[in-house]
């Protein structure tokens, strides 16, 4: 691709370009890492990696017109790159939720989800009740915490549930949707899950996915 449409930090095609006051443009993911490193080092000022011009305290918004131009000129590279970034972000968010969060709620919930997937026949009585209680506790925790990692975890739970299905993943989908996670153009299989749920008579999941943005016709699905 033309270097004009590539990030000067990672040298990959720009996905979510951010244009700085100095005139240089970088990908949003690289800029977030730069701001995070500066914060951890307790640096008083942040500077452009190219010209060393001072950066604003708050990360500028994505340049939508440039983003649209890049996706139009390099659709395949942009799609492949976005999938890679999404997977990496999901792994980072799940790692943060398990290893960094001081409260054990998230770790316990993920453990219960794994248990549920491998021991379906045991999911009765107090086990099911405890799983749903942990899901509710996680809802409360996420409602109180508005950090970027927590918001990304919601997105991960929704997309993981769509990909893997299963009882525990269904609970994760419901939890994420209730907290405001939404589908976008890369989640086309949300429609597939909705139709599968309709065949299984799982009406609440159909409506939940429709609420999250799945392209489903509720009247057709009944």
PDB file of C-alpha atoms in Angstrom:
ATOM      1  CA  UNK A   1       0.000   0.000   0.000  1.00  0.00           C
ATOM      2  CA  UNK A   2       0.912   3.645  -0.451  1.00  0.00           C
ATOM      3  CA  UNK A   3       2.916   4.779   2.637  1.00  0.00           C
ATOM      4  CA  UNK A   4       0.477   7.664   2.914  1.00  0.00           C
ATOM      5  CA  UNK A   5      -2.162   5.154   3.976  1.00  0.00           C
ATOM      6  CA  UNK A   6       0.070   3.234   6.394  1.00  0.00           C
ATOM      7  CA  UNK A   7       0.825   3.851  10.067  1.00  0.00           C
ATOM      8  CA  UNK A   8       4.364   5.152  10.607  1.00  0.00           C
ATOM      9  CA  UNK A   9       4.634   3.164  13.857  1.00  0.00           C
ATOM     10  CA  UNK A  10       3.501  -0.354  12.865  1.00  0.00           C
ATOM     11  CA  UNK A  11       3.850   0.177   9.076  1.00  0.00           C
ATOM     12  CA  UNK A  12       0.496  -1.558   8.522  1.00  0.00           C
ATOM     13  CA  UNK A  13      -2.478  -0.185   6.587  1.00  0.00           C
ATOM     14  CA  UNK A  14      -4.399   2.393   8.643  1.00  0.00           C
ATOM     15  CA  UNK A  15      -7.550   0.966  10.239  1.00  0.00           C
ATOM     16  CA  UNK A  16      -8.686   3.798  12.499  1.00  0.00           C
ATOM     17  CA  UNK A  17      -6.482   6.724  11.457  1.00  0.00           C
ATOM     18  CA  UNK A  18      -5.909   9.560  13.907  1.00  0.00           C
ATOM     19  CA  UNK A  19      -4.591  12.796  12.419  1.00  0.00           C
ATOM     20  CA  UNK A  20      -2.490  14.821  14.861  1.00  0.00           C
ATOM     21  CA  UNK A  21      -2.264  18.635  15.000  1.00  0.00           C
ATOM     22  CA  UNK A  22       1.280  18.402  13.602  1.00  0.00           C
ATOM     23  CA  UNK A  23      -0.092  16.788  10.415  1.00  0.00           C
ATOM     24  CA  UNK A  24       1.124  13.214  10.947  1.00  0.00           C
ATOM     25  CA  UNK A  25      -1.317  10.315  11.002  1.00  0.00           C
ATOM     26  CA  UNK A  26      -1.126   7.052  12.965  1.00  0.00           C
ATOM     27  CA  UNK A  27      -3.407   4.119  13.679  1.00  0.00           C
ATOM     28  CA  UNK A  28      -5.565   4.503  16.784  1.00  0.00           C
ATOM     29  CA  UNK A  29      -4.272   1.258  18.325  1.00  0.00           C
ATOM     30  CA  UNK A  30      -0.663   2.464  18.100  1.00  0.00           C
ATOM     31  CA  UNK A  31      -1.585   5.861  19.523  1.00  0.00           C
ATOM     32  CA  UNK A  32      -3.393   4.259  22.472  1.00  0.00           C
ATOM     33  CA  UNK A  33      -0.269   2.226  23.228  1.00  0.00           C
ATOM     34  CA  UNK A  34       1.842   5.391  23.031  1.00  0.00           C
ATOM     35  CA  UNK A  35      -0.473   7.228  25.436  1.00  0.00           C
ATOM     36  CA  UNK A  36      -0.553   4.225  27.789  1.00  0.00           C
ATOM     37  CA  UNK A  37       3.247   3.967  27.913  1.00  0.00           C
ATOM     38  CA  UNK A  38       3.529   7.689  28.585  1.00  0.00           C
ATOM     39  CA  UNK A  39       1.033   7.353  31.425  1.00  0.00           C
ATOM     40  CA  UNK A  40       2.908   4.421  32.999  1.00  0.00           C
ATOM     41  CA  UNK A  41       6.176   6.347  32.787  1.00  0.00           C
ATOM     42  CA  UNK A  42       4.433   9.358  34.353  1.00  0.00           C
ATOM     43  CA  UNK A  43       5.597  11.557  31.505  1.00  0.00           C
ATOM     44  CA  UNK A  44       4.272  15.099  31.721  1.00  0.00           C
ATOM     45  CA  UNK A  45       3.985  15.500  27.947  1.00  0.00           C
ATOM     46  CA  UNK A  46       3.451  13.211  24.965  1.00  0.00           C
ATOM     47  CA  UNK A  47       5.179  13.817  21.642  1.00  0.00           C
ATOM     48  CA  UNK A  48       4.693  12.798  18.017  1.00  0.00           C
ATOM     49  CA  UNK A  49       7.027   9.849  17.222  1.00  0.00           C
ATOM     50  CA  UNK A  50       8.112  11.562  13.983  1.00  0.00           C
ATOM     51  CA  UNK A  51       8.480  15.295  14.616  1.00  0.00           C
ATOM     52  CA  UNK A  52       8.394  15.302  18.455  1.00  0.00           C
ATOM     53  CA  UNK A  53       5.672  17.938  18.411  1.00  0.00           C
ATOM     54  CA  UNK A  54       3.614  17.981  21.599  1.00  0.00           C
ATOM     55  CA  UNK A  55       0.391  15.949  21.579  1.00  0.00           C
ATOM     56  CA  UNK A  56      -2.969  16.860  23.137  1.00  0.00           C
ATOM     57  CA  UNK A  57      -3.804  15.405  26.548  1.00  0.00           C
ATOM     58  CA  UNK A  58      -6.858  13.619  25.135  1.00  0.00           C
ATOM     59  CA  UNK A  59      -6.449  11.289  22.149  1.00  0.00           C
ATOM     60  CA  UNK A  60      -8.023  12.901  19.029  1.00  0.00           C
ATOM     61  CA  UNK A  61     -10.976  11.247  17.322  1.00  0.00           C
ATOM     62  CA  UNK A  62     -10.661   8.910  14.328  1.00  0.00           C
ATOM     63  CA  UNK A  63     -10.463  10.598  10.925  1.00  0.00           C
ATOM     64  CA  UNK A  64     -13.560   8.987   9.408  1.00  0.00           C
ATOM     65  CA  UNK A  65     -13.071  10.342   5.884  1.00  0.00           C
ATOM     66  CA  UNK A  66      -9.526   8.950   5.719  1.00  0.00           C
ATOM     67  CA  UNK A  67     -10.713   5.654   7.218  1.00  0.00           C
ATOM     68  CA  UNK A  68     -13.355   5.329   4.486  1.00  0.00           C
ATOM     69  CA  UNK A  69     -10.782   6.120   1.796  1.00  0.00           C
ATOM     70  CA  UNK A  70      -8.382   3.447   3.072  1.00  0.00           C
ATOM     71  CA  UNK A  71     -11.116   0.786   3.266  1.00  0.00           C
ATOM     72  CA  UNK A  72     -12.184   1.648  -0.284  1.00  0.00           C
ATOM     73  CA  UNK A  73      -8.656   1.501  -1.721  1.00  0.00           C
ATOM     74  CA  UNK A  74      -7.402  -1.516   0.248  1.00  0.00           C
ATOM     75  CA  UNK A  75     -10.477  -3.539   1.315  1.00  0.00           C
ATOM     76  CA  UNK A  76      -8.701  -6.905   1.636  1.00  0.00           C
ATOM     77  CA  UNK A  77      -5.726  -5.595   3.599  1.00  0.00           C
ATOM     78  CA  UNK A  78      -7.993  -3.565   5.861  1.00  0.00           C
ATOM     79  CA  UNK A  79     -10.286  -6.547   6.565  1.00  0.00           C
ATOM     80  CA  UNK A  80      -7.370  -8.868   7.339  1.00  0.00           C
ATOM     81  CA  UNK A  81      -5.684  -6.280   9.528  1.00  0.00           C
ATOM     82  CA  UNK A  82      -8.885  -5.526  11.450  1.00  0.00           C
ATOM     83  CA  UNK A  83      -9.402  -9.228  12.198  1.00  0.00           C
ATOM     84  CA  UNK A  84      -5.840  -9.475  13.544  1.00  0.00           C
ATOM     85  CA  UNK A  85      -6.274  -6.390  15.723  1.00  0.00           C
ATOM     86  CA  UNK A  86      -9.631  -7.622  17.037  1.00  0.00           C
ATOM     87  CA  UNK A  87      -8.179 -11.005  18.032  1.00  0.00           C
ATOM     88  CA  UNK A  88      -5.185  -9.393  19.728  1.00  0.00           C
ATOM     89  CA  UNK A  89      -7.389  -6.926  21.604  1.00  0.00           C
ATOM     90  CA  UNK A  90      -9.692  -9.739  22.716  1.00  0.00           C
ATOM     91  CA  UNK A  91      -6.771 -11.779  24.045  1.00  0.00           C
ATOM     92  CA  UNK A  92      -5.374  -8.759  25.876  1.00  0.00           C
ATOM     93  CA  UNK A  93      -8.742  -7.955  27.426  1.00  0.00           C
ATOM     94  CA  UNK A  94      -9.339 -11.527  28.607  1.00  0.00           C
ATOM     95  CA  UNK A  95      -5.789 -11.699  30.000  1.00  0.00           C
ATOM     96  CA  UNK A  96      -6.362  -8.437  31.854  1.00  0.00           C
ATOM     97  CA  UNK A  97      -9.684  -9.654  33.220  1.00  0.00           C
ATOM     98  CA  UNK A  98      -8.143 -12.852  34.575  1.00  0.00           C
ATOM     99  CA  UNK A  99      -4.699 -11.743  35.750  1.00  0.00           C
ATOM    100  CA  UNK A 100      -4.972  -8.044  36.598  1.00  0.00           C
ATOM    101  CA  UNK A 101      -8.458  -7.523  38.061  1.00  0.00           C
ATOM    102  CA  UNK A 102      -7.947  -7.716  41.858  1.00  0.00           C
ATOM    103  CA  UNK A 103     -11.492  -8.839  42.465  1.00  0.00           C
ATOM    104  CA  UNK A 104     -11.945 -12.571  41.791  1.00  0.00           C
ATOM    105  CA  UNK A 105     -15.408 -12.182  40.224  1.00  0.00           C
ATOM    106  CA  UNK A 106     -14.201 -12.261  36.615  1.00  0.00           C
ATOM    107  CA  UNK A 107     -11.795 -15.145  37.128  1.00  0.00           C
ATOM    108  CA  UNK A 108     -14.447 -17.217  38.888  1.00  0.00           C
ATOM    109  CA  UNK A 109     -17.023 -16.495  36.186  1.00  0.00           C
ATOM    110  CA  UNK A 110     -14.667 -17.571  33.399  1.00  0.00           C
ATOM    111  CA  UNK A 111     -13.814 -20.761  35.309  1.00  0.00           C
ATOM    112  CA  UNK A 112     -17.502 -21.546  35.718  1.00  0.00           C
ATOM    113  CA  UNK A 113     -18.119 -20.979  32.023  1.00  0.00           C
ATOM    114  CA  UNK A 114     -15.369 -23.484  31.152  1.00  0.00           C
ATOM    115  CA  UNK A 115     -16.824 -25.952  33.654  1.00  0.00           C
ATOM    116  CA  UNK A 116     -20.291 -25.480  32.180  1.00  0.00           C
ATOM    117  CA  UNK A 117     -19.081 -26.184  28.648  1.00  0.00           C
ATOM    118  CA  UNK A 118     -17.340 -29.448  29.604  1.00  0.00           C
ATOM    119  CA  UNK A 119     -19.925 -30.719  32.121  1.00  0.00           C
ATOM    120  CA  UNK A 120     -23.281 -29.962  30.508  1.00  0.00           C
ATOM    121  CA  UNK A 121     -25.125 -32.788  32.270  1.00  0.00           C
ATOM    122  CA  UNK A 122     -24.108 -31.478  35.697  1.00  0.00           C
ATOM    123  CA  UNK A 123     -25.632 -28.036  35.065  1.00  0.00           C
ATOM    124  CA  UNK A 124     -28.595 -28.463  37.332  1.00  0.00           C
ATOM    125  CA  UNK A 125     -29.662 -27.145  40.710  1.00  0.00           C
ATOM    126  CA  UNK A 126     -27.143 -25.180  42.707  1.00  0.00           C
ATOM    127  CA  UNK A 127     -24.512 -25.221  39.933  1.00  0.00           C
ATOM    128  CA  UNK A 128     -26.823 -23.409  37.507  1.00  0.00           C
ATOM    129  CA  UNK A 129     -27.934 -21.022  40.242  1.00  0.00           C
ATOM    130  CA  UNK A 130     -24.341 -20.209  41.139  1.00  0.00           C
ATOM    131  CA  UNK A 131     -23.401 -19.674  37.493  1.00  0.00           C
ATOM    132  CA  UNK A 132     -26.227 -17.195  36.997  1.00  0.00           C
ATOM    133  CA  UNK A 133     -25.361 -15.447  40.269  1.00  0.00           C
ATOM    134  CA  UNK A 134     -21.763 -15.049  39.128  1.00  0.00           C
ATOM    135  CA  UNK A 135     -23.006 -13.677  35.812  1.00  0.00           C
ATOM    136  CA  UNK A 136     -25.157 -11.152  37.679  1.00  0.00           C
ATOM    137  CA  UNK A 137     -22.239 -10.190  39.939  1.00  0.00           C
ATOM    138  CA  UNK A 138     -20.126  -9.612  36.840  1.00  0.00           C
ATOM    139  CA  UNK A 139     -22.874  -7.415  35.394  1.00  0.00           C
ATOM    140  CA  UNK A 140     -22.815  -5.262  38.517  1.00  0.00           C
ATOM    141  CA  UNK A 141     -19.034  -5.103  38.466  1.00  0.00           C
ATOM    142  CA  UNK A 142     -18.914  -4.079  34.817  1.00  0.00           C
ATOM    143  CA  UNK A 143     -21.661  -1.505  35.319  1.00  0.00           C
ATOM    144  CA  UNK A 144     -19.541   0.192  37.978  1.00  0.00           C
ATOM    145  CA  UNK A 145     -16.273   0.012  36.037  1.00  0.00           C
ATOM    146  CA  UNK A 146     -16.124   2.074  32.833  1.00  0.00           C
ATOM    147  CA  UNK A 147     -12.515   1.511  31.846  1.00  0.00           C
ATOM    148  CA  UNK A 148     -11.585   0.668  28.263  1.00  0.00           C
ATOM    149  CA  UNK A 149     -10.564  -2.894  29.153  1.00  0.00           C
ATOM    150  CA  UNK A 150     -13.927  -3.604  30.766  1.00  0.00           C
ATOM    151  CA  UNK A 151     -15.823  -2.245  27.767  1.00  0.00           C
ATOM    152  CA  UNK A 152     -13.692  -4.366  25.449  1.00  0.00           C
ATOM    153  CA  UNK A 153     -14.368  -7.437  27.590  1.00  0.00           C
ATOM    154  CA  UNK A 154     -18.107  -6.973  26.992  1.00  0.00           C
ATOM    155  CA  UNK A 155     -17.442  -6.966  23.265  1.00  0.00           C
ATOM    156  CA  UNK A 156     -15.280 -10.077  23.583  1.00  0.00           C
ATOM    157  CA  UNK A 157     -17.931 -11.962  25.552  1.00  0.00           C
ATOM    158  CA  UNK A 158     -20.546 -11.203  22.888  1.00  0.00           C
ATOM    159  CA  UNK A 159     -18.348 -12.217  19.953  1.00  0.00           C
ATOM    160  CA  UNK A 160     -17.017 -15.330  21.742  1.00  0.00           C
ATOM    161  CA  UNK A 161     -20.568 -16.399  22.527  1.00  0.00           C
ATOM    162  CA  UNK A 162     -21.574 -15.966  18.875  1.00  0.00           C
ATOM    163  CA  UNK A 163     -18.596 -17.996  17.668  1.00  0.00           C
ATOM    164  CA  UNK A 164     -18.700 -20.864  20.161  1.00  0.00           C
ATOM    165  CA  UNK A 165     -22.383 -21.069  21.139  1.00  0.00           C
ATOM    166  CA  UNK A 166     -23.108 -23.448  24.022  1.00  0.00           C
ATOM    167  CA  UNK A 167     -24.969 -22.778  27.294  1.00  0.00           C
ATOM    168  CA  UNK A 168     -22.226 -20.793  29.012  1.00  0.00           C
ATOM    169  CA  UNK A 169     -21.596 -18.723  25.897  1.00  0.00           C
ATOM    170  CA  UNK A 170     -25.332 -18.014  25.662  1.00  0.00           C
ATOM    171  CA  UNK A 171     -25.243 -16.568  29.184  1.00  0.00           C
ATOM    172  CA  UNK A 172     -22.201 -14.528  28.207  1.00  0.00           C
ATOM    173  CA  UNK A 173     -24.067 -13.164  25.172  1.00  0.00           C
ATOM    174  CA  UNK A 174     -27.069 -12.182  27.266  1.00  0.00           C
ATOM    175  CA  UNK A 175     -24.806 -10.540  29.830  1.00  0.00           C
ATOM    176  CA  UNK A 176     -22.902  -8.541  27.203  1.00  0.00           C
ATOM    177  CA  UNK A 177     -26.031  -7.426  25.332  1.00  0.00           C
ATOM    178  CA  UNK A 178     -27.751  -6.312  28.517  1.00  0.00           C
ATOM    179  CA  UNK A 179     -24.703  -4.190  29.300  1.00  0.00           C
ATOM    180  CA  UNK A 180     -24.876  -2.500  25.889  1.00  0.00           C
ATOM    181  CA  UNK A 181     -22.562  -4.498  23.603  1.00  0.00           C
ATOM    182  CA  UNK A 182     -23.574  -4.125  19.957  1.00  0.00           C
ATOM    183  CA  UNK A 183     -22.925  -6.025  16.743  1.00  0.00           C
ATOM    184  CA  UNK A 184     -21.246  -4.354  13.774  1.00  0.00           C
ATOM    185  CA  UNK A 185     -20.345  -5.209  10.185  1.00  0.00           C
ATOM    186  CA  UNK A 186     -17.710  -7.771  11.221  1.00  0.00           C
ATOM    187  CA  UNK A 187     -20.286  -9.758  13.207  1.00  0.00           C
ATOM    188  CA  UNK A 188     -22.340 -11.007  10.271  1.00  0.00           C
ATOM    189  CA  UNK A 189     -22.655 -14.431  11.890  1.00  0.00           C
ATOM    190  CA  UNK A 190     -24.852 -12.811  14.534  1.00  0.00           C
ATOM    191  CA  UNK A 191     -27.694 -13.386  12.076  1.00  0.00           C
ATOM    192  CA  UNK A 192     -26.766 -17.078  11.804  1.00  0.00           C
ATOM    193  CA  UNK A 193     -26.889 -17.479  15.579  1.00  0.00           C
ATOM    194  CA  UNK A 194     -30.264 -15.721  15.673  1.00  0.00           C
ATOM    195  CA  UNK A 195     -31.789 -18.117  13.146  1.00  0.00           C
ATOM    196  CA  UNK A 196     -30.297 -21.077  15.006  1.00  0.00           C
ATOM    197  CA  UNK A 197     -31.814 -19.772  18.247  1.00  0.00           C
ATOM    198  CA  UNK A 198     -35.169 -19.410  16.494  1.00  0.00           C
ATOM    199  CA  UNK A 199     -35.068 -23.036  15.385  1.00  0.00           C
ATOM    200  CA  UNK A 200     -34.327 -24.070  18.965  1.00  0.00           C
ATOM    201  CA  UNK A 201     -37.242 -22.020  20.276  1.00  0.00           C
ATOM    202  CA  UNK A 202     -34.884 -19.681  22.134  1.00  0.00           C
ATOM    203  CA  UNK A 203     -37.008 -16.549  21.707  1.00  0.00           C
ATOM    204  CA  UNK A 204     -35.226 -14.365  24.261  1.00  0.00           C
ATOM    205  CA  UNK A 205     -31.872 -14.894  22.550  1.00  0.00           C
ATOM    206  CA  UNK A 206     -33.377 -14.008  19.157  1.00  0.00           C
ATOM    207  CA  UNK A 207     -34.753 -10.751  20.542  1.00  0.00           C
ATOM    208  CA  UNK A 208     -31.519 -10.041  22.423  1.00  0.00           C
ATOM    209  CA  UNK A 209     -29.444 -10.432  19.263  1.00  0.00           C
ATOM    210  CA  UNK A 210     -31.876  -8.232  17.362  1.00  0.00           C
ATOM    211  CA  UNK A 211     -31.427  -5.623  20.088  1.00  0.00           C
ATOM    212  CA  UNK A 212     -27.663  -5.880  19.667  1.00  0.00           C
ATOM    213  CA  UNK A 213     -27.971  -5.191  15.938  1.00  0.00           C
ATOM    214  CA  UNK A 214     -28.241  -8.609  14.249  1.00  0.00           C
ATOM    215  CA  UNK A 215     -29.985  -8.314  10.868  1.00  0.00           C
ATOM    216  CA  UNK A 216     -33.013 -10.478  11.671  1.00  0.00           C
ATOM    217  CA  UNK A 217     -36.683 -10.165  10.761  1.00  0.00           C
ATOM    218  CA  UNK A 218     -38.563 -10.870  14.001  1.00  0.00           C
ATOM    219  CA  UNK A 219     -41.879 -11.294  12.176  1.00  0.00           C
ATOM    220  CA  UNK A 220     -40.385 -13.871   9.815  1.00  0.00           C
ATOM    221  CA  UNK A 221     -38.748 -15.719  12.690  1.00  0.00           C
ATOM    222  CA  UNK A 222     -42.016 -15.649  14.635  1.00  0.00           C
TER     223      UNK A 222
END
